[in-house]
Backbone as CSV, one residue per row, in Angstrom:
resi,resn,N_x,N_y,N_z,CA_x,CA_y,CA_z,C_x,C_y,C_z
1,UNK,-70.116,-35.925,71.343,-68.736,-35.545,71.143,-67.902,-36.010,72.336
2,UNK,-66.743,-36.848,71.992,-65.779,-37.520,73.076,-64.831,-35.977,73.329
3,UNK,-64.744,-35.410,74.306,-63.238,-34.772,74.565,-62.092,-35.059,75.402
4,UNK,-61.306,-35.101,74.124,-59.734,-35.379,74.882,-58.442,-34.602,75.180
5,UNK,-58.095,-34.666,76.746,-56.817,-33.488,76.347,-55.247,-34.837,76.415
6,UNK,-54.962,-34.538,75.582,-53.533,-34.600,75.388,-52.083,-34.668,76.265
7,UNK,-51.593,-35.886,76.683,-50.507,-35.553,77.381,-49.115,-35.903,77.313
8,UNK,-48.260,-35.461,76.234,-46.752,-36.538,76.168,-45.901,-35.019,75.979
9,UNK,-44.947,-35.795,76.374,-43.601,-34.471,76.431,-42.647,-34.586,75.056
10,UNK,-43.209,-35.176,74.202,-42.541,-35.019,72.885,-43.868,-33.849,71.879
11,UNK,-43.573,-32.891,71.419,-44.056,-32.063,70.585,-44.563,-33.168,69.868
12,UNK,-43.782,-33.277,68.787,-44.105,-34.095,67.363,-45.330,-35.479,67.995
13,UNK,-45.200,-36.082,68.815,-46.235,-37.007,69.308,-47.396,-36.089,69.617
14,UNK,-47.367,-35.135,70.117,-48.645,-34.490,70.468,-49.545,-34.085,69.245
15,UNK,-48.471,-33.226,68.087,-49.140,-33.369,67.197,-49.701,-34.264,66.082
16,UNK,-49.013,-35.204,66.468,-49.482,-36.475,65.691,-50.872,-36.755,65.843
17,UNK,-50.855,-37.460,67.219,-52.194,-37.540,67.700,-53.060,-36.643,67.538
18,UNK,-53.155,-35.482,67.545,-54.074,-34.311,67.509,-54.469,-34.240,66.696
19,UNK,-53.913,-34.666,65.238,-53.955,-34.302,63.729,-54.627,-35.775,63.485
20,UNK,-54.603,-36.876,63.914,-54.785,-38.188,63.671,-56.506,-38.292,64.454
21,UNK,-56.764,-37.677,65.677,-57.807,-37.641,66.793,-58.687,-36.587,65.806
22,UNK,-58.214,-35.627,65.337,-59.333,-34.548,64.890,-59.778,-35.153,63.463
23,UNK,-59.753,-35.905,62.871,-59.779,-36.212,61.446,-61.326,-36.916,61.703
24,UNK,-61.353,-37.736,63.298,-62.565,-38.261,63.495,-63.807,-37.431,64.313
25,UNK,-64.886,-37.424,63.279,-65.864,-36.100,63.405,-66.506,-36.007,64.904
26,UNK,-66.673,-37.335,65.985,-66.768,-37.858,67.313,-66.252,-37.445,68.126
27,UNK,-64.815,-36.782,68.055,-63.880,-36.714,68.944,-63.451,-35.118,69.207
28,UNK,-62.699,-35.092,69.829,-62.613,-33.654,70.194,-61.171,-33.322,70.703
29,UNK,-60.252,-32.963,70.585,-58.927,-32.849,71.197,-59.155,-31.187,72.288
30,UNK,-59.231,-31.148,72.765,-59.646,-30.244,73.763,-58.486,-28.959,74.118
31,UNK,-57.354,-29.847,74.439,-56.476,-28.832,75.090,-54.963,-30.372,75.232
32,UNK,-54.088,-30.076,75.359,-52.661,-30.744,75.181,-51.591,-29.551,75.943
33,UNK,-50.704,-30.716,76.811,-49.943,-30.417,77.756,-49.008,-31.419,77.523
34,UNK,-47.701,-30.999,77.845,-46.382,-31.306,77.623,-45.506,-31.655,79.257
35,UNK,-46.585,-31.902,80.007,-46.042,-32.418,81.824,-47.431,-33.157,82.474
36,UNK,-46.569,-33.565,83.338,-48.158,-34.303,84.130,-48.561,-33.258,84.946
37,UNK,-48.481,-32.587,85.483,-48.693,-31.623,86.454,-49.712,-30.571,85.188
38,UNK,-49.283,-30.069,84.049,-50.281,-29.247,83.098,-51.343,-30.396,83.237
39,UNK,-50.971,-31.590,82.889,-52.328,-32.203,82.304,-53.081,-32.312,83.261
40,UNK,-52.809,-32.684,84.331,-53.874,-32.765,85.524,-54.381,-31.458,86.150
41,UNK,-53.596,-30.319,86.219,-54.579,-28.965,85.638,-55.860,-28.841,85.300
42,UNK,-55.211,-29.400,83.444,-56.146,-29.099,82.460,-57.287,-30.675,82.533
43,UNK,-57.143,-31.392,83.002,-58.389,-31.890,83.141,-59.441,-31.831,84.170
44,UNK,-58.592,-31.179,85.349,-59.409,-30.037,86.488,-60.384,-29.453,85.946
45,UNK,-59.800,-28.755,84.898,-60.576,-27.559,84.675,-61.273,-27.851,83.420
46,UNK,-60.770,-28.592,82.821,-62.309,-28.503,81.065,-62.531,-30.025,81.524
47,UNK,-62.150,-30.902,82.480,-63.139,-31.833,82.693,-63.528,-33.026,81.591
48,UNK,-62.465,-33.404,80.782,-62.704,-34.094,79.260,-63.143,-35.664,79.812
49,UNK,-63.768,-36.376,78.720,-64.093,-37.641,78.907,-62.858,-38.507,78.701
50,UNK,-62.114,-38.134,78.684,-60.828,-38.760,78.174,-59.145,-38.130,78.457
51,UNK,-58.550,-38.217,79.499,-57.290,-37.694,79.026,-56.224,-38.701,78.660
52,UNK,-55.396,-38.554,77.374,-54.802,-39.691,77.187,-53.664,-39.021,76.798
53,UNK,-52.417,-39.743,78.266,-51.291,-39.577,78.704,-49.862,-40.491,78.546
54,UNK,-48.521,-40.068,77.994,-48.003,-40.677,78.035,-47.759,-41.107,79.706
55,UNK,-47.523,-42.133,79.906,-47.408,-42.231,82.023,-45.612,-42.887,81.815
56,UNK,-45.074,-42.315,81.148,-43.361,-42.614,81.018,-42.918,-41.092,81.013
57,UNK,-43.325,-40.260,80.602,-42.887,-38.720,80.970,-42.749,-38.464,82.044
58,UNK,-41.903,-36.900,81.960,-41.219,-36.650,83.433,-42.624,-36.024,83.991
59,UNK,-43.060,-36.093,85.363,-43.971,-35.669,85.906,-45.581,-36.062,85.681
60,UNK,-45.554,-37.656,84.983,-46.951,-38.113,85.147,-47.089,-38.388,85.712
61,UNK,-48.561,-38.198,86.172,-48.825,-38.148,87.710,-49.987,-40.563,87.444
62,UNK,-48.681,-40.808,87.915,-49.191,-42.363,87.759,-49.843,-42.807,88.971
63,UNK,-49.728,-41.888,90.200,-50.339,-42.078,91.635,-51.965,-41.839,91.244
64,UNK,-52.616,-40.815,90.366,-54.014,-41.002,90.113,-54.774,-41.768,89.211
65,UNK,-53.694,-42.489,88.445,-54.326,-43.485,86.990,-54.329,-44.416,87.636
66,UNK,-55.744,-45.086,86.995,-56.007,-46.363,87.502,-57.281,-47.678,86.643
């Protein structure tokens, strides 16, 4: 199982993806945040194989992506 948390500051995109990510039985949507500062939190703490971030939102943190 892949887990992913979620990161864009538009609602409706978050749930897009979430609804589009869970349909595949592999994957895992974990937890979703609406700032860069939540998302880097939340991948502190549940640790996912994946966080996939808008990096154009207010407060993505683009200093740790690489």
């Amino acid at each position: 199982m892949i887990r992913i948390v979620l990161a864009d500051d538009h609602p409706v995109v978050r749930e897009g993806l979430r609804a589009m990510l869970s349909a595949e039985p592999d994957l895992e949507v974990v937890a979703d945040a609406s700032s860069g500062p939540r998302a880097e939190a939340l991948a502190a703490e549940l640790r996912p194989d994946i966080v996939l971030m808008d990096l154009r939102m207010p407060g993505a943190w683009t200093r740790s992506c690489g």
